[in-house]
Tab-separated table of N, CA and C in Angstrom:
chain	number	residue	atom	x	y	z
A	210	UNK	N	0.855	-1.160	0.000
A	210	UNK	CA	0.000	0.000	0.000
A	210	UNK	C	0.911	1.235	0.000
A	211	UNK	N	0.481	1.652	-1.252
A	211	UNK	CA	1.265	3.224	-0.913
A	211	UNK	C	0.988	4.504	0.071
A	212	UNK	N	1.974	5.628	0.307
A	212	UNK	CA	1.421	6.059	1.330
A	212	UNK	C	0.712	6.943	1.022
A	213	UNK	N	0.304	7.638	0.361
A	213	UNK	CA	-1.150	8.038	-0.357
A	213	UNK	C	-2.067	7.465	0.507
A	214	UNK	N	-2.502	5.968	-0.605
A	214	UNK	CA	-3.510	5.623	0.524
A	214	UNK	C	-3.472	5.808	1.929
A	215	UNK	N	-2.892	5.172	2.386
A	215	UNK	CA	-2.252	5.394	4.088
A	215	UNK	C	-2.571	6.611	4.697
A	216	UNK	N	-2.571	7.377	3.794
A	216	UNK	CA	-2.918	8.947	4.436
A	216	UNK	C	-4.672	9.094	4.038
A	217	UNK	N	-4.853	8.209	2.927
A	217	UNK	CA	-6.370	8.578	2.943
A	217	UNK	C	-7.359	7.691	3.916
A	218	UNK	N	-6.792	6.948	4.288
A	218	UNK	CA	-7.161	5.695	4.822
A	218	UNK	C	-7.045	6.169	6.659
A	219	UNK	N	-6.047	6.994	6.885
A	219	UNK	CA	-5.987	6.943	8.088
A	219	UNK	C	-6.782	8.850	8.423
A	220	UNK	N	-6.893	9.726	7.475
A	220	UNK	CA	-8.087	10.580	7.449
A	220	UNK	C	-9.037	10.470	6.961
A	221	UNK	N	-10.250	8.991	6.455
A	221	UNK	CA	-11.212	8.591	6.295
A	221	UNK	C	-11.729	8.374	8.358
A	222	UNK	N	-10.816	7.228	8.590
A	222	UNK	CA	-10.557	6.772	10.504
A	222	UNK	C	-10.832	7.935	11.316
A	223	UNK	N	-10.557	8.922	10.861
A	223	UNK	CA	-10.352	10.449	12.042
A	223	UNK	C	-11.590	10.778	11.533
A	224	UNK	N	-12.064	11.059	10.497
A	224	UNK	CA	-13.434	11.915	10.299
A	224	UNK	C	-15.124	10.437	10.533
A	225	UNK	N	-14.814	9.216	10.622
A	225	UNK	CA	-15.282	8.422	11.414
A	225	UNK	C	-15.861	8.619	12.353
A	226	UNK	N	-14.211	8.578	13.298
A	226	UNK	CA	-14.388	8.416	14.191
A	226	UNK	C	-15.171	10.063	15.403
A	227	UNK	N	-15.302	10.877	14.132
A	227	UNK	CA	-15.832	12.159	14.606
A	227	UNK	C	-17.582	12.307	14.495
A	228	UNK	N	-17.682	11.300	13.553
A	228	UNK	CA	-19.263	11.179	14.266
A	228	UNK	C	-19.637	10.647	15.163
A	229	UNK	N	-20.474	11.435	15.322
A	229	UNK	CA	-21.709	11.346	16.773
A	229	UNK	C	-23.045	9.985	16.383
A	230	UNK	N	-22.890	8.911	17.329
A	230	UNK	CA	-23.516	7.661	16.987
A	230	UNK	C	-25.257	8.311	17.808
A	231	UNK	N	-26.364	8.273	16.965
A	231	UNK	CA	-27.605	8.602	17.202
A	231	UNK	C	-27.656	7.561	18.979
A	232	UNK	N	-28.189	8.333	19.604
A	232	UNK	CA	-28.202	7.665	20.897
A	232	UNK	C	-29.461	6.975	20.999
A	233	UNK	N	-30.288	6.475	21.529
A	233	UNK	CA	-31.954	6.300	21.918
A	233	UNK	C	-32.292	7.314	23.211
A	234	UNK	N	-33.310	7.832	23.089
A	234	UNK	CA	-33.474	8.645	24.294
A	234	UNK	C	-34.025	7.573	25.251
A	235	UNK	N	-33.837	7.297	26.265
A	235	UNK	CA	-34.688	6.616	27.007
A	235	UNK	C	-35.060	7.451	28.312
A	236	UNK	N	-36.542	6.757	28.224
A	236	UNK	CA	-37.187	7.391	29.265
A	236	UNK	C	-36.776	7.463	30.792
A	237	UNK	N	-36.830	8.523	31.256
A	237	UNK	CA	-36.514	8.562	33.205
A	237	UNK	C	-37.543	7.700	33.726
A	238	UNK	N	-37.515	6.139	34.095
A	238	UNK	CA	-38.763	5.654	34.380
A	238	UNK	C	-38.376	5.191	35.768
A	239	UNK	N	-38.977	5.274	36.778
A	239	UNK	CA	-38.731	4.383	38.140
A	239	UNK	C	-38.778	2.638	37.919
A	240	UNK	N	-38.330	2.525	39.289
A	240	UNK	CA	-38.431	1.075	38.568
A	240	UNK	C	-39.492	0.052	38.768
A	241	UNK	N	-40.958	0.767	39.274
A	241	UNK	CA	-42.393	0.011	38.985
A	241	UNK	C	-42.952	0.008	37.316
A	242	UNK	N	-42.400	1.438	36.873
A	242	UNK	CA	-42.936	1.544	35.335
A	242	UNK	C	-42.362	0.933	34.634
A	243	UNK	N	-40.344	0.986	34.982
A	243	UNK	CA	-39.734	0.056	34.045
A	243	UNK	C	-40.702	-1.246	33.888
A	244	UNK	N	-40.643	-2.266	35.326
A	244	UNK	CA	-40.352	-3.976	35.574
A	244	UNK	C	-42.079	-3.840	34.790
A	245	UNK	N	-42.730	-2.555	34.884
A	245	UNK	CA	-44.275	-2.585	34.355
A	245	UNK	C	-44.173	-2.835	32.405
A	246	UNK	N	-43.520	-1.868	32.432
A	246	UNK	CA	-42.868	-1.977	31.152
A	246	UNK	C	-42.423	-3.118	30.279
A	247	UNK	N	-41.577	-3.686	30.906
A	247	UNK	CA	-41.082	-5.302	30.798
A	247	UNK	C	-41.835	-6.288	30.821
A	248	UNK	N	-42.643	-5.997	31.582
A	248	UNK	CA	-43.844	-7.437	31.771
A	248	UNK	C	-44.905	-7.141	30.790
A	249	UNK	N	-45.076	-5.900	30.385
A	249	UNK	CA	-46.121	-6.079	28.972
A	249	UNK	C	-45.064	-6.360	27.607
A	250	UNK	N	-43.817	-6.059	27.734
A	250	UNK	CA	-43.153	-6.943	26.287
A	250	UNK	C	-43.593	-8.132	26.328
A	251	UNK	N	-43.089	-8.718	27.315
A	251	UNK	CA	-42.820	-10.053	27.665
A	251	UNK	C	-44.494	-10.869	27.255
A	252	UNK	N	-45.428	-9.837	27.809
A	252	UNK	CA	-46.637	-10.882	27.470
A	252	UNK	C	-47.039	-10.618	25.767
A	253	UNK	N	-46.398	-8.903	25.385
A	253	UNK	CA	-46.960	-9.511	24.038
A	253	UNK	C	-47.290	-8.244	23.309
A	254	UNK	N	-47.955	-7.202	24.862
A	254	UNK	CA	-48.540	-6.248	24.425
A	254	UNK	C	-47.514	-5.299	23.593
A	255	UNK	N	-48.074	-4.058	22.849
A	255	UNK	CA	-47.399	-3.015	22.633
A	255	UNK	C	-46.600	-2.381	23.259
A	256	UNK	N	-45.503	-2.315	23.636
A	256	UNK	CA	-44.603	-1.337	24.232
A	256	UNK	C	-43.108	-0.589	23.650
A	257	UNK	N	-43.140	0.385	23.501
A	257	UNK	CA	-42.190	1.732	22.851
A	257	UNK	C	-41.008	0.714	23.497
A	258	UNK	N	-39.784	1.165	22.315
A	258	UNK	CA	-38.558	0.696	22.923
A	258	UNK	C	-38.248	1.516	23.597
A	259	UNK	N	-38.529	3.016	23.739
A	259	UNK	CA	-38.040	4.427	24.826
A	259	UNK	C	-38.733	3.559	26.382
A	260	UNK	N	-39.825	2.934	26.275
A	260	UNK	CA	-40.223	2.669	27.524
A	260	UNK	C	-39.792	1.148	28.574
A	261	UNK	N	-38.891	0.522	27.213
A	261	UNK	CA	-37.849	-0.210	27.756
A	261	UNK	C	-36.576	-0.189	27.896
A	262	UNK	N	-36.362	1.020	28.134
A	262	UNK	CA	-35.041	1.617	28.235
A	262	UNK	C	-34.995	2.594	29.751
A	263	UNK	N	-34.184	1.843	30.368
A	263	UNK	CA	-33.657	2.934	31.582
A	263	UNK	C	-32.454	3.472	31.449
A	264	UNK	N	-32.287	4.598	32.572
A	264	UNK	CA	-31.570	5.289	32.618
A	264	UNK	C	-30.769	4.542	34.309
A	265	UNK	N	-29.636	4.006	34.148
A	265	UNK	CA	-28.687	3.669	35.510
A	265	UNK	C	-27.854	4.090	35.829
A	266	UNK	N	-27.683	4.667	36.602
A	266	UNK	CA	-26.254	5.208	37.200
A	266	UNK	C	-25.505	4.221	38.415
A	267	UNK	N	-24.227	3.959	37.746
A	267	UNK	CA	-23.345	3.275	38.466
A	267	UNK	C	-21.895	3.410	38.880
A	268	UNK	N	-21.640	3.276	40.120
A	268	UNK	CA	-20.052	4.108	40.528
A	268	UNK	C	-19.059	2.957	39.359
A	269	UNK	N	-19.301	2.375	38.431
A	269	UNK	CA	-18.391	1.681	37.674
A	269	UNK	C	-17.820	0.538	38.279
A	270	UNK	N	-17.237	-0.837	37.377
A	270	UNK	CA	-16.451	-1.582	37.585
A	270	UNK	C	-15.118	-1.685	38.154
A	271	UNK	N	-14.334	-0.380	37.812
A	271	UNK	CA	-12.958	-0.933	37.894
A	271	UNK	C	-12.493	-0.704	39.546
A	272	UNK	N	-11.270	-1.515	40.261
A	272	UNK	CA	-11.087	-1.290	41.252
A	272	UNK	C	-10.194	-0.319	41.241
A	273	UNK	N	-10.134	-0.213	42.784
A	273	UNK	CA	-9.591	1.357	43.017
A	273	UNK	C	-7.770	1.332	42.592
A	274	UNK	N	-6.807	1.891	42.289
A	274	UNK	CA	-5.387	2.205	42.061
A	274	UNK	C	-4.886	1.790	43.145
A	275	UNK	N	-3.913	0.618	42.888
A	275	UNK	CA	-2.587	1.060	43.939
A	275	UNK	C	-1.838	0.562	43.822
A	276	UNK	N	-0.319	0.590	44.545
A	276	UNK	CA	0.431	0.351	43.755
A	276	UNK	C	1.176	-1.605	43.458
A	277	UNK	N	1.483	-1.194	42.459
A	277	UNK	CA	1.636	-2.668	41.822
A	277	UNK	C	2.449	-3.768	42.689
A	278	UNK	N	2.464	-4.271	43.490
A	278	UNK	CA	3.144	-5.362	44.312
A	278	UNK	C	3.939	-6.237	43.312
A	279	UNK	N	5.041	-6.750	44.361
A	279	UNK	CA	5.800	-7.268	43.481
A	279	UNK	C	5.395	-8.910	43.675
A	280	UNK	N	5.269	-9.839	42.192
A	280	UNK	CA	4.315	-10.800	42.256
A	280	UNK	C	5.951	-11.779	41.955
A	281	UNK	N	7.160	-11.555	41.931
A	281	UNK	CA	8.501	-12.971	41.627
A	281	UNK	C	8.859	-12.459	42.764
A	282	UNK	N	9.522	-13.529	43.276
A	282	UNK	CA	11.131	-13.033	44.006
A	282	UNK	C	12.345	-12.755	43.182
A	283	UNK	N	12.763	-11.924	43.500
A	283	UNK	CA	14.180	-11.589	43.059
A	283	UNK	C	15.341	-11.852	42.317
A	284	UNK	N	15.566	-12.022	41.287
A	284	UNK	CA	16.507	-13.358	40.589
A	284	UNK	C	18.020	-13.571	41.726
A	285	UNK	N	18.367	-13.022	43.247
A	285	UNK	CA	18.831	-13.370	43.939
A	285	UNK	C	18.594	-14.695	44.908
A	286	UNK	N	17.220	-14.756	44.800
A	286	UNK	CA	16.358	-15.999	45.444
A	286	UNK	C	16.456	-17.393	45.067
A	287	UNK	N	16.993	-18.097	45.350
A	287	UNK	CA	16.818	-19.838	45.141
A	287	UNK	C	16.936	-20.953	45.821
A	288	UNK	N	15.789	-21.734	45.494
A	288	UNK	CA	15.356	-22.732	46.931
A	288	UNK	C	16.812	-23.742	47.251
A	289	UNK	N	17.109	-23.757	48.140
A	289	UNK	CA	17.618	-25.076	49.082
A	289	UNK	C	17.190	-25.926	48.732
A	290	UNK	N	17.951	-27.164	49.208
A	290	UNK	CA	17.830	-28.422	49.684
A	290	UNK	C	16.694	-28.902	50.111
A	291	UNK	N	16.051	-27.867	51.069
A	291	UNK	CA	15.104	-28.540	52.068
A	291	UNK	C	13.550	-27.676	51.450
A	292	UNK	N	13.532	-27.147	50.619
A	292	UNK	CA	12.784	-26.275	49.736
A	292	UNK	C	11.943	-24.816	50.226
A	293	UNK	N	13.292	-24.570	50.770
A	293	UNK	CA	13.120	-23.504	51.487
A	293	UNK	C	13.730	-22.345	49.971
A	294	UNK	N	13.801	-20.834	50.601
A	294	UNK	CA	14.155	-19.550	49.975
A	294	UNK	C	15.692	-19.247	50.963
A	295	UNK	N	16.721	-19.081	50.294
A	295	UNK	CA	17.590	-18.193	50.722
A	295	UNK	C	18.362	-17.509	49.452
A	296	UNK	N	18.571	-16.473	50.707
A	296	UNK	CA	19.880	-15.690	49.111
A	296	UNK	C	21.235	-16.007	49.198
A	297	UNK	N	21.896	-15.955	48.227
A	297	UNK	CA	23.190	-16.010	47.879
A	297	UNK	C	24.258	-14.796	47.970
């Protein structure tokens, strides 16, 4: 590939990646209207996809920072005889 392409190819990627993906609005529903909501899909009736859609707020997955522990021993470290750790 010449670098032409390469350059068109990698400012096709940037102007991409600059659109804005259409969101769904979903409705502010508590959660009697949601699970209300849900149970008329489920049986069959008519229900808006806005009215099966909540809105959740969550403090996120990831755990908190700290710092990285050290997971080998030392390349000074090697077992004994008796399968123990000493250094040299």
């Amino acid at each position: 590939m010449d670098l032409h392409q390469q350059v068109k190819n990698s400012l096709a990627t940037l102007e991409n990646a600059k659109v804005k993906k259409r969101q769904f609005q979903a409705e502010n529903l508590n959660e009697p209207q949601h699970r209300h909501a849900m149970q008329g899909l489920s049986d069959g009736t008519f229900t808006s996809y806005q009215q099966t859609l909540r809105i959740v707020e969550h403090s996120g997955d990831r755990a908190s920072w700290s710092e990285k522990l050290q997971t080998r021993k030392h390349p000074g470290y090697i077992r004994n005889e008796f399968g123990g750790f000493f250094t040299s």
